[in-house]
Short mmCIF file of C-alpha atoms and ligand atoms in Angstrom, two decimals:
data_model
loop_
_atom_site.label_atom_id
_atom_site.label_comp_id
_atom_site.label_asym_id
_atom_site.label_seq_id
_atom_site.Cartn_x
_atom_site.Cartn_y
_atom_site.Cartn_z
CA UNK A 1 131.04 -99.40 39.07
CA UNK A 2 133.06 -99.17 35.72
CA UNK A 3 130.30 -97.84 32.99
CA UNK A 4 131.03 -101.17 30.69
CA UNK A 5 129.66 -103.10 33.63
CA UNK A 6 126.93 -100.90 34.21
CA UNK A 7 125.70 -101.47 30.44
CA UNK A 8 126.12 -104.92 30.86
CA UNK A 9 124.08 -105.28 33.72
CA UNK A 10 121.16 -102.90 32.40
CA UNK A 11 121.19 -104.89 29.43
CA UNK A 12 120.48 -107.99 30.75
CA UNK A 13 117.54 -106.99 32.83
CA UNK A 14 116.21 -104.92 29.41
CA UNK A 15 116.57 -108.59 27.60
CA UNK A 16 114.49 -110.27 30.51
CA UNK A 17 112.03 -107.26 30.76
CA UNK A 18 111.61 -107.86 26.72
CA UNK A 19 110.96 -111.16 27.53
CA UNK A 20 107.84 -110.62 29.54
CA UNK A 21 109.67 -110.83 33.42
CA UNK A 22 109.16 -108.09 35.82
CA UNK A 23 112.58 -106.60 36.39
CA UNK A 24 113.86 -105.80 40.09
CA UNK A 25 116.96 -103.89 41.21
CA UNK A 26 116.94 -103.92 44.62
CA UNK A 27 116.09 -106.04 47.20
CA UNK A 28 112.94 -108.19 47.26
CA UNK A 29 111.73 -106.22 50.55
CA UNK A 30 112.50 -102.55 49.17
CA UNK A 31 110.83 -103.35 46.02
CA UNK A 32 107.39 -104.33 47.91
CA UNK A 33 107.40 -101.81 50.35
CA UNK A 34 107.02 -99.89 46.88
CA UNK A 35 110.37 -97.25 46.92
CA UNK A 36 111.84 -98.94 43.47
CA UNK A 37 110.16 -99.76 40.27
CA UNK A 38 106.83 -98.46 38.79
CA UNK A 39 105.23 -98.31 42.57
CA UNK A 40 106.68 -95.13 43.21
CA UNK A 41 104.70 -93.27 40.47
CA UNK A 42 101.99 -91.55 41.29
CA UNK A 43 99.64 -91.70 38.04
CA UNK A 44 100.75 -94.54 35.66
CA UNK A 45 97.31 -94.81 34.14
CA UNK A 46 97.02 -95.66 30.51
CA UNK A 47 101.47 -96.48 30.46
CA UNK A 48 101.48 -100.40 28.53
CA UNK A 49 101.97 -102.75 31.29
CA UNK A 50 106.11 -103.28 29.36
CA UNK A 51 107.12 -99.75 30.45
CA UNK A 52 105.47 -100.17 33.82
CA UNK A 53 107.28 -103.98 34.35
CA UNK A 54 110.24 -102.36 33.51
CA UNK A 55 110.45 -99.11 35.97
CA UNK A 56 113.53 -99.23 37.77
CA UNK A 57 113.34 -96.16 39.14
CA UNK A 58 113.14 -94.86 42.62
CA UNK A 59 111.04 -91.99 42.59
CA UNK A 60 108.58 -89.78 40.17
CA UNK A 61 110.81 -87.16 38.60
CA UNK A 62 108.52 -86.15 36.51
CA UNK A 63 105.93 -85.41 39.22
CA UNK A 64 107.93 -81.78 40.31
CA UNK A 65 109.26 -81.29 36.42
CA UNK A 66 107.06 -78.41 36.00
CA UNK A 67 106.21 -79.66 32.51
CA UNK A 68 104.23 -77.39 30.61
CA UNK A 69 102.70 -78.23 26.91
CA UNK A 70 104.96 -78.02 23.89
CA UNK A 71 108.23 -78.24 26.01
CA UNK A 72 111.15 -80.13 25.52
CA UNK A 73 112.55 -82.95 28.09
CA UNK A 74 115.63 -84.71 28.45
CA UNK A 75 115.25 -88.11 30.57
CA UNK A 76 118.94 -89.41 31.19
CA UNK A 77 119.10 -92.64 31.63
CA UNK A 78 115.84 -93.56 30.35
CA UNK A 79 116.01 -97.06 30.78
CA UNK A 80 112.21 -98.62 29.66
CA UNK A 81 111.40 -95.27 29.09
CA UNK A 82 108.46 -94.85 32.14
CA UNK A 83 109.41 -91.21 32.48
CA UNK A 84 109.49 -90.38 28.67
CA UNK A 85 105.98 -91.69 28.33
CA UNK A 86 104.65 -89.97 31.66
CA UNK A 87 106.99 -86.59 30.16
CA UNK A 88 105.39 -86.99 26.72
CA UNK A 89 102.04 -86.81 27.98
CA UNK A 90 102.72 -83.87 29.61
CA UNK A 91 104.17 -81.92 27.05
CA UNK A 92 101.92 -82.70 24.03
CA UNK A 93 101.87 -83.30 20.60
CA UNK A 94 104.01 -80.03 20.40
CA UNK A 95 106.44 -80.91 22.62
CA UNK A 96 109.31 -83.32 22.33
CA UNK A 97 110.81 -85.87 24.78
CA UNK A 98 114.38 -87.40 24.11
CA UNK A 99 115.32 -90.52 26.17
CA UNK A 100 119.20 -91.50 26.35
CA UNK A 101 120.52 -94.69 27.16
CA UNK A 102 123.94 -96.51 26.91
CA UNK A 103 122.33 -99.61 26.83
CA UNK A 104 120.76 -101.11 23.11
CA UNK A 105 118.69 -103.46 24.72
CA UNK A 106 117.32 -100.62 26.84
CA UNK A 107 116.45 -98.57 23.63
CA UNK A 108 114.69 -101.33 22.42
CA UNK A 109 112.78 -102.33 25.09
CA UNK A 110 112.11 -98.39 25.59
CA UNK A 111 111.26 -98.32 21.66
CA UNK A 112 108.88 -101.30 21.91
CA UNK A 113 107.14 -99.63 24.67
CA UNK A 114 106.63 -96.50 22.90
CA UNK A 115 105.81 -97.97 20.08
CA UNK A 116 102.81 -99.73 22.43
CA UNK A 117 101.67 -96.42 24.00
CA UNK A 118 101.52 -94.56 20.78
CA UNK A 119 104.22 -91.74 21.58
CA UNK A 120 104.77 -89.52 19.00
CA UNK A 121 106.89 -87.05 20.57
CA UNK A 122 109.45 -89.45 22.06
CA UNK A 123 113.14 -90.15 20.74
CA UNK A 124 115.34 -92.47 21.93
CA UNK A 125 119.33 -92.09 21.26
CA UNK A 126 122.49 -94.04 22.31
CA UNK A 127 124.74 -92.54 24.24
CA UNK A 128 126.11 -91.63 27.96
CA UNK A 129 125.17 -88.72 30.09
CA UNK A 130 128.58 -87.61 30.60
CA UNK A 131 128.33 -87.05 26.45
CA UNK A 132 125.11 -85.84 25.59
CA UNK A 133 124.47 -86.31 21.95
CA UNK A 134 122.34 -82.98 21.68
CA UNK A 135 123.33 -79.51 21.22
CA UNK A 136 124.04 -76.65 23.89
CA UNK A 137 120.12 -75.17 25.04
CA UNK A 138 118.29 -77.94 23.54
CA UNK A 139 115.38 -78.55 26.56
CA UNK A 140 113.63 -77.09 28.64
CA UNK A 141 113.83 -79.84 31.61
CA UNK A 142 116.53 -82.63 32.28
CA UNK A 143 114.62 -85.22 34.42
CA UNK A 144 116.28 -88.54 35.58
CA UNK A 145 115.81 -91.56 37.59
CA UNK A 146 118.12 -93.50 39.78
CA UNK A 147 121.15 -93.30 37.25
CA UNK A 148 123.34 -90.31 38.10
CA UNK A 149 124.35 -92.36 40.78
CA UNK A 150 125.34 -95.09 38.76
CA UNK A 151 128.18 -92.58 36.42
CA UNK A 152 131.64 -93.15 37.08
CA UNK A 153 131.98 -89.43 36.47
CA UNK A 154 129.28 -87.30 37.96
CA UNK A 155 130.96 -84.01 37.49
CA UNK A 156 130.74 -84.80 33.81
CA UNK A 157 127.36 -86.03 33.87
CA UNK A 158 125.69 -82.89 35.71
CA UNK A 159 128.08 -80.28 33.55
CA UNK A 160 126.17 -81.87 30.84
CA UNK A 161 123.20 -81.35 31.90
CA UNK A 162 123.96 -77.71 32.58
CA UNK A 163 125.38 -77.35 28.99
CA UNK A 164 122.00 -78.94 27.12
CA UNK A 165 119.49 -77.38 29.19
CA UNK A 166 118.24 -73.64 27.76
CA UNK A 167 119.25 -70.89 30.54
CA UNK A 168 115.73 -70.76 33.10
CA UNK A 169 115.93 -74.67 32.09
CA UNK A 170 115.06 -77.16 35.23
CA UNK A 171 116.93 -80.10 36.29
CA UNK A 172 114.17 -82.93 38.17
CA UNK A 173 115.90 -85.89 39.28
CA UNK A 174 115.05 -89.02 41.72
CA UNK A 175 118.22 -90.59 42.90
CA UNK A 176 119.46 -92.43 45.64
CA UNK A 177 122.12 -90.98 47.82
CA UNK A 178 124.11 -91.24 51.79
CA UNK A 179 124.17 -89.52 54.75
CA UNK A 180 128.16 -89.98 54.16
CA UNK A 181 128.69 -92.59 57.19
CA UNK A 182 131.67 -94.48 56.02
CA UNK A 183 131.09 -97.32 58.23
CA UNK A 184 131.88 -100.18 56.05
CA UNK A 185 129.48 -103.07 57.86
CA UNK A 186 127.15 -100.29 56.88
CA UNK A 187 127.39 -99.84 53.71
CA UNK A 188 128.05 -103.46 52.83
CA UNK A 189 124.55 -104.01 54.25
CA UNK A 190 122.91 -101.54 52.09
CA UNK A 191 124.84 -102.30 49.04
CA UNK A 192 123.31 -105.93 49.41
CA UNK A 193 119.75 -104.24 49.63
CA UNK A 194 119.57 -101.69 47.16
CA UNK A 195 121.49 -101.84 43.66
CA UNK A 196 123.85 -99.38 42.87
CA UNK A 197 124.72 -97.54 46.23
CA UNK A 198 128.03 -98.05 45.91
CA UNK A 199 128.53 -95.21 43.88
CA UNK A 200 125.84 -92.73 45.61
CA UNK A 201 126.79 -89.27 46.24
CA UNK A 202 126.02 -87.78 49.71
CA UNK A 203 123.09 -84.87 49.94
CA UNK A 204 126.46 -82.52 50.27
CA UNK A 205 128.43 -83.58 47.52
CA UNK A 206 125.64 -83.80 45.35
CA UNK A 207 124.99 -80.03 46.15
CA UNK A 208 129.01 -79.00 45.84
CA UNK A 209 128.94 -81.28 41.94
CA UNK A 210 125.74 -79.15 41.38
CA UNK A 211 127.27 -75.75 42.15
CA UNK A 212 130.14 -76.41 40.34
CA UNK A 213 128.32 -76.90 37.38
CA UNK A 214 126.85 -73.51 37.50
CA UNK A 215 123.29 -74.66 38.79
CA UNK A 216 121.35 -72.48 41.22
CA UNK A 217 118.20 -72.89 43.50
CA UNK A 218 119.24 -76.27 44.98
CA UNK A 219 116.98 -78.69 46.80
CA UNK A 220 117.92 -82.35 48.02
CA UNK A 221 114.65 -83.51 49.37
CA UNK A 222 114.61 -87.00 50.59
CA UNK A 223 111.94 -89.02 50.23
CA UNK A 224 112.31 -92.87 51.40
CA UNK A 225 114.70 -94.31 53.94
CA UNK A 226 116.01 -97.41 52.47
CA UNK A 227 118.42 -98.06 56.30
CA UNK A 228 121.95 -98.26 56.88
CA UNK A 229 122.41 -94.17 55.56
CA UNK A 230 120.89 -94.42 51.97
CA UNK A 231 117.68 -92.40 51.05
CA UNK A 232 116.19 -91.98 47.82
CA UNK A 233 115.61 -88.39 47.28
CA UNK A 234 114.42 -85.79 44.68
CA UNK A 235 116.71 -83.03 43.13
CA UNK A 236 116.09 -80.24 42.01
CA UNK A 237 118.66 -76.80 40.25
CA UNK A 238 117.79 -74.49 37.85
CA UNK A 239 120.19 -73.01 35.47
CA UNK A 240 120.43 -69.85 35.48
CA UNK A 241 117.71 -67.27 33.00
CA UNK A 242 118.95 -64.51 31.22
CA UNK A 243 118.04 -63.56 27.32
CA UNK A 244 118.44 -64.94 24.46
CA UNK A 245 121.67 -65.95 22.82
CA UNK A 246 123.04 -65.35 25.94
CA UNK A 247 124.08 -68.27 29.24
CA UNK A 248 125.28 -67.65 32.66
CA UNK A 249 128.09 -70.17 33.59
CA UNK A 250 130.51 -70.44 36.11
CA UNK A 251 133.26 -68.44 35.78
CA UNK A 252 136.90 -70.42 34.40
CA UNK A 253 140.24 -69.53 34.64
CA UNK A 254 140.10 -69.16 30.81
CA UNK A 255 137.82 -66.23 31.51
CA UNK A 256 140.65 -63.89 33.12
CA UNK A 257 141.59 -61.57 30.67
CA UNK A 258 137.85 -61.01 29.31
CA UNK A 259 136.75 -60.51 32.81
CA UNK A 260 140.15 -58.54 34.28
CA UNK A 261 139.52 -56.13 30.81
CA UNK A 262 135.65 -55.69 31.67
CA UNK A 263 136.97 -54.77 35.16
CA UNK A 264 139.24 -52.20 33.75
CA UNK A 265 136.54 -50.70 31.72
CA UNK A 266 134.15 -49.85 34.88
CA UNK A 267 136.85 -48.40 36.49
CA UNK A 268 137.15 -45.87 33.78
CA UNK A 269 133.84 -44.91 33.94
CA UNK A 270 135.10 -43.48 37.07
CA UNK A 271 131.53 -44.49 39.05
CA UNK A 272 132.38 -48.25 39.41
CA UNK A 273 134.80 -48.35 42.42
CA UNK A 274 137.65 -46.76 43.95
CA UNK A 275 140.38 -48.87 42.76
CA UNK A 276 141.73 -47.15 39.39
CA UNK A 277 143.66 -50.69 37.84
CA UNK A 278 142.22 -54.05 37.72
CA UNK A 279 144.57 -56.32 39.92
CA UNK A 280 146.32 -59.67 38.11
CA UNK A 281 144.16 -63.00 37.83
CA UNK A 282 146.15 -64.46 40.33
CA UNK A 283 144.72 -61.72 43.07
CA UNK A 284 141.63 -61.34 41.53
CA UNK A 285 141.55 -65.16 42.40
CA UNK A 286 142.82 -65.42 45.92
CA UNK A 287 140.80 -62.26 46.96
CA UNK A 288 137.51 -63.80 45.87
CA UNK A 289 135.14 -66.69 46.79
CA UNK A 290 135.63 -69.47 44.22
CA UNK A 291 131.52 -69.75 44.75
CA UNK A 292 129.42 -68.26 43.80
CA UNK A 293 131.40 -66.75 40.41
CA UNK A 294 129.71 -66.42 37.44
CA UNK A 295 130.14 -64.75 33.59
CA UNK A 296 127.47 -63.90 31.42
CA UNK A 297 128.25 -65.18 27.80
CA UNK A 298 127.02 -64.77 24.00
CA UNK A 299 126.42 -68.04 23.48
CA UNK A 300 127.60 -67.70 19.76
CA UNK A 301 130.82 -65.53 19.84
CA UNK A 302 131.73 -67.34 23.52
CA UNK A 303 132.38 -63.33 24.33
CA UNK A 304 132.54 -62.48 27.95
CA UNK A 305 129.57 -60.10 28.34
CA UNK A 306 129.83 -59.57 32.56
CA UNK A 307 130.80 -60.98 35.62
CA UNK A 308 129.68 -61.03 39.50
CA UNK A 309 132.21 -62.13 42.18
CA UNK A 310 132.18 -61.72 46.10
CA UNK A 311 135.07 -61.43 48.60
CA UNK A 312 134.39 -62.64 51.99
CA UNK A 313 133.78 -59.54 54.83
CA UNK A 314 135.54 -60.90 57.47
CA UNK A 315 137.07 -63.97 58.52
CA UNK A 316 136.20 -63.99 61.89
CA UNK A 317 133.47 -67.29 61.97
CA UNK A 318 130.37 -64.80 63.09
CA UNK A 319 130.59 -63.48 59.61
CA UNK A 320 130.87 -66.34 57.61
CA UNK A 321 127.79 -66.18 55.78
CA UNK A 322 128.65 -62.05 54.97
CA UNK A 323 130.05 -61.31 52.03
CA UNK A 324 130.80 -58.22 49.64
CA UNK A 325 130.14 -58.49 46.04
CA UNK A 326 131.18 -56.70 42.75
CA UNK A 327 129.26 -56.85 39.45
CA UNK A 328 130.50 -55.78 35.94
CA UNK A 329 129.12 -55.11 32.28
CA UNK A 330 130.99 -54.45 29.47
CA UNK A 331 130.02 -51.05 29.12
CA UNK A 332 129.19 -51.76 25.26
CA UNK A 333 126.71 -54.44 26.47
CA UNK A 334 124.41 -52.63 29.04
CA UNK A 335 120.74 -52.51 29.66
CA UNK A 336 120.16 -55.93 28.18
CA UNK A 337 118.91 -57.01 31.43
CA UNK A 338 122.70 -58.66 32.07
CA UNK A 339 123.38 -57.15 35.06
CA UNK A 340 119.92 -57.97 36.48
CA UNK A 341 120.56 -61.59 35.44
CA UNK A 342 123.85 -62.13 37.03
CA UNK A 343 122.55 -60.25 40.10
CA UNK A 344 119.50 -62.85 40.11
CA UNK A 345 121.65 -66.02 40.13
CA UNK A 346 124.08 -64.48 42.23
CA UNK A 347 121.84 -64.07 44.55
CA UNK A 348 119.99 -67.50 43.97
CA UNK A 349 123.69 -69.48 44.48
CA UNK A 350 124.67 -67.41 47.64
CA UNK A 351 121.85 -68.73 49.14
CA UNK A 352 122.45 -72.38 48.22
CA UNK A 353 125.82 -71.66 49.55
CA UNK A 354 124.40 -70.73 52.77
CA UNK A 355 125.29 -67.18 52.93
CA UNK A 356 122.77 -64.99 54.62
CA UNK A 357 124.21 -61.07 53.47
CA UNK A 358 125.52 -59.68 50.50
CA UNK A 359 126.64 -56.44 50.86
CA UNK A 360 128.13 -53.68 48.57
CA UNK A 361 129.54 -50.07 48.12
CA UNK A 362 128.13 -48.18 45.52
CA UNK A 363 128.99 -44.08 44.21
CA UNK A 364 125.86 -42.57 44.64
CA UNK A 365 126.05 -41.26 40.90
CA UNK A 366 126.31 -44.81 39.79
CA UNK A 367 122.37 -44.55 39.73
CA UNK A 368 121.45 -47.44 37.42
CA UNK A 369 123.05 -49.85 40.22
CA UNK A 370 121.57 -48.33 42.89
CA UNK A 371 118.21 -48.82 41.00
CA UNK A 372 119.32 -52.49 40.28
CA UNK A 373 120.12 -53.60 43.34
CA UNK A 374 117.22 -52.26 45.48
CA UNK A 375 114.41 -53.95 42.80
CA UNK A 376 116.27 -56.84 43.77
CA UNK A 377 116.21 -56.71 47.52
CA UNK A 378 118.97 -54.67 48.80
CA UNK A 379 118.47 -51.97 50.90
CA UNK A 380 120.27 -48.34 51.79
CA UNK A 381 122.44 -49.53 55.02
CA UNK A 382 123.52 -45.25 54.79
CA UNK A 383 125.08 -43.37 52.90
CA UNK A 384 129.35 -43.19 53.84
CA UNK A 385 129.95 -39.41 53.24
CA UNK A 386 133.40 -38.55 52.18
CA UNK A 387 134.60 -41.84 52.59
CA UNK A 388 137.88 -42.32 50.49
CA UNK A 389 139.86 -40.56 48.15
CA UNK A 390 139.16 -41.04 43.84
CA UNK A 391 141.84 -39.03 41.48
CA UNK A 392 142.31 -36.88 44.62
CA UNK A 393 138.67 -36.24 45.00
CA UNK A 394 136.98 -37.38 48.44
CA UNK A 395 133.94 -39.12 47.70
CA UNK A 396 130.67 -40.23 49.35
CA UNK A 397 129.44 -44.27 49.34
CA UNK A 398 126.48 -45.99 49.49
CA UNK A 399 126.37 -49.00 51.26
CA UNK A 400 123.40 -51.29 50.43
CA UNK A 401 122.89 -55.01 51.74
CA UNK A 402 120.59 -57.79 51.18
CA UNK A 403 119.48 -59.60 53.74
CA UNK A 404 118.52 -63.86 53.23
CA UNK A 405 114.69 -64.27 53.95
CA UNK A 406 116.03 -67.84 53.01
CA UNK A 407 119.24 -68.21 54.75
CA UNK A 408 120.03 -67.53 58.77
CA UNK A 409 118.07 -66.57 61.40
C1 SAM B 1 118.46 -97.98 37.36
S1 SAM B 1 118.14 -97.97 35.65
C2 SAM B 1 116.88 -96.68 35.58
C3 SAM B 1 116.13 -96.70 34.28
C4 SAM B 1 115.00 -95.70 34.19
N1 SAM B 1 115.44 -94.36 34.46
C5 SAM B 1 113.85 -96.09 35.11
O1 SAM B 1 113.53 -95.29 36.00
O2 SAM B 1 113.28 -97.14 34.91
C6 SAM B 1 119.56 -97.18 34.99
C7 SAM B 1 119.54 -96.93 33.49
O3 SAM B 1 120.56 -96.00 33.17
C8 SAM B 1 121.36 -96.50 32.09
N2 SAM B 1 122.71 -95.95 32.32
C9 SAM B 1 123.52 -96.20 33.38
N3 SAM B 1 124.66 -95.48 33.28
C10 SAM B 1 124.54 -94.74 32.15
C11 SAM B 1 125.38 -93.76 31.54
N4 SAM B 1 126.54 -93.42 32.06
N5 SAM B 1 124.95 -93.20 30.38
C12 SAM B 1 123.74 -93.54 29.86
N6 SAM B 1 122.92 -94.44 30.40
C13 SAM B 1 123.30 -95.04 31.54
C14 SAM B 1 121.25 -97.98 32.19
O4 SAM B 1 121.51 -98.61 30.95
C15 SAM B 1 119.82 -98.16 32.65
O5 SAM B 1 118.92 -98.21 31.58
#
């Protein structure tokens, strides 16, 4: 649905919520068996009856937030604002809640209701999710209900949420998605019964707009069949930690010559690999996965600080989920825990991606690696004595590999 339409319709049902009515956007039947609306909370004591008339959610993001006091929460979509005032609560006086809307009518009724429950901590701005008005690393948690599905540009919407939470930050989000079936007698059927499936991601495309926006530690958990292929489910990522003034992103194509030049500089340590010249972008490119890729940045220069990539093993279809991986500092930038960090996530988004090994060589004088990757899980495979040729001296490699608890059998 086109957003102008969207707003129009949320506005409407914020004018008749204003005027006293209990709001429903979904099917009489749905709404009573209690998956939509205010019913699907699990403690609403003590929320005025306005914000509670007014849920049109379809699920309790908050509940698996992870709130903790004095944080900062970012409800998109906030609609009456249920989950700002169940957020607020859980953050404290010292913490801050911001609810965005597109719709004014929603920000008033939201307003109005704060206003009743004595929220302090709550702000309420105009705008849409695919344009966050708030700076890069403003919150700690982006919690939503039932309104990704509703953007007529998702990719946008969850890159935005990447961008304004802080790195470590959480993203908690009810929704309602498909099991994909395209049959359109189907569909039809379920878009008469539950508002706003028409635009409803499946479980796997909701993972693939995730992982494109750099998000890590995936789970699509449904949690109510609503019939004919739609669910509503919770959501949960986690952008990836590292320290401060610092972000882990995917890597872009406007990355190359940062990351190709950081490549170059490991290989003249000598101790990084046995190649001696960084290849072009364009090989660099075909040779690796385009997922997971990430780049450490400085968040204030925008400097390329490191980068972890993985090439598949094989591609026989036994190995599919085996893959080799190389990591790189800038040698001016190391022990600030960036290698650790771009290990961690690495690690964290092979596994949403369903791949059960990582593997890689390592010189056995490149000891701070070595150290790295086994206090993160890899272990010595053996050591490959003598195994290539470096500047005309044979050398000996250490394979190491990490093997999924998560992932495989
Ligand atoms: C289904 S209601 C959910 C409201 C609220 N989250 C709740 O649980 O009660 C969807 C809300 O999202 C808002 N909305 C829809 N698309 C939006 C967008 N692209 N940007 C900002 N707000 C949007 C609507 O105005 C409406 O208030």
């Amino acid at each position: 649905m086109a957003h102008d339409e969207v707003v129009r319709r949320y506005s409407e049902l914020a004018r008749e919520a204003l005027a006293g009515k209990v709001v429903v956007d979904c099917e009489a039947g749905e709404f009573e068996r209690g998956c939509f609306g205010a019913a699907g909370y699990g403690d609403t004591t003590g929320l005025p009856e306005g914000a509670l008339r007014a849920g049109l959610g379809c699920g309790d993001p908050v509940a698996v937030a992870g709130l903790r006091a004095g944080e900062t929460v970012l409800d998109l979509g906030s609609g009456g604002g249920i989950d700002v005032l169940l957020s607020a609560r859980r953050v404290g006086p010292h913490g801050k809640v911001y609810g965005l809307d597109a719709s004014p009518d929603m920000l008033d009724l939201a307003r109005a209701n704060a206003a009743q429950a004595g929220a302090a901590n709550v702000e309420f701005l105009h705008g849409a999710i695919e344009a966050v008005p708030l700076p890069g690393h403003a919150v700690d948690a982006v919690v939503s209900n039932c309104v990704i599905n509703l953007s007529d540009d998702k990719a946008a919407a969850l890159a935005e949420a990447f961008r304004v939470l802080r790195p470590g930050g959480r993203f908690a989000v009810s929704d309602v998605v498909t099991d994909g079936d395209p049959d359109p007698v189907r569909r039809a059927a379920a878009e008469r019964r539950v508002g706003c499936v028409a635009g409803a991601l499946t479980v796997e495309e909701y993972r693939d707009l995730l992982r494109r926006a750099g998000f890590a530690g995936i789970a699509i958990r449904l949690t109510a069949d609503h019939g004919d292929g739609v669910h509503s489910a919770i959501v949960q990522a986690v952008k990836p930690a590292i320290g401060p003034g610092m972000e882990i992103r995917p890597m872009r194509e406007q990355d190359a010559a940062q990351v190709l030049e950081i490549y170059q500089a490991g290989l003249d340590t000598g101790n990084a690999s046995f190649e001696t010249a960084a290849p072009s972008w364009e090989a660099f490119d075909r040779g690796r996965l385009p997922h997971p890729r990430y780049v450490a940045v400085d968040t204030g220069s925008g400097e390329v600080l490191g980068w972890v990539a993985a090439s598949p093993v094989s591609s026989r279809c036994v190995y599919a989920g085996v893959v080799e991986h190389s990591l790189y500092v800038h040698p001016g930038c190391q022990a600030h825990g960036i290698g650790r960090a771009l290990l961690t996530a690495f690690i964290a988004a092979s596994e949403d991606a369903g791949i059960w090994t990582i593997q890689g060589g390592i010189f056995p004088e490149n000891t701070a690696s070595l150290a790295l990757h086994r206090k993160l899980g890899f272990r010595v495979v053996g050591t490959r004595e003598r195994i290539g040729r470096h500047h005309g001296v044979w050398r000996d490699v250490v394979l190491m590999e990490r093997r999924s608890p998560a992932v495989g059998g």
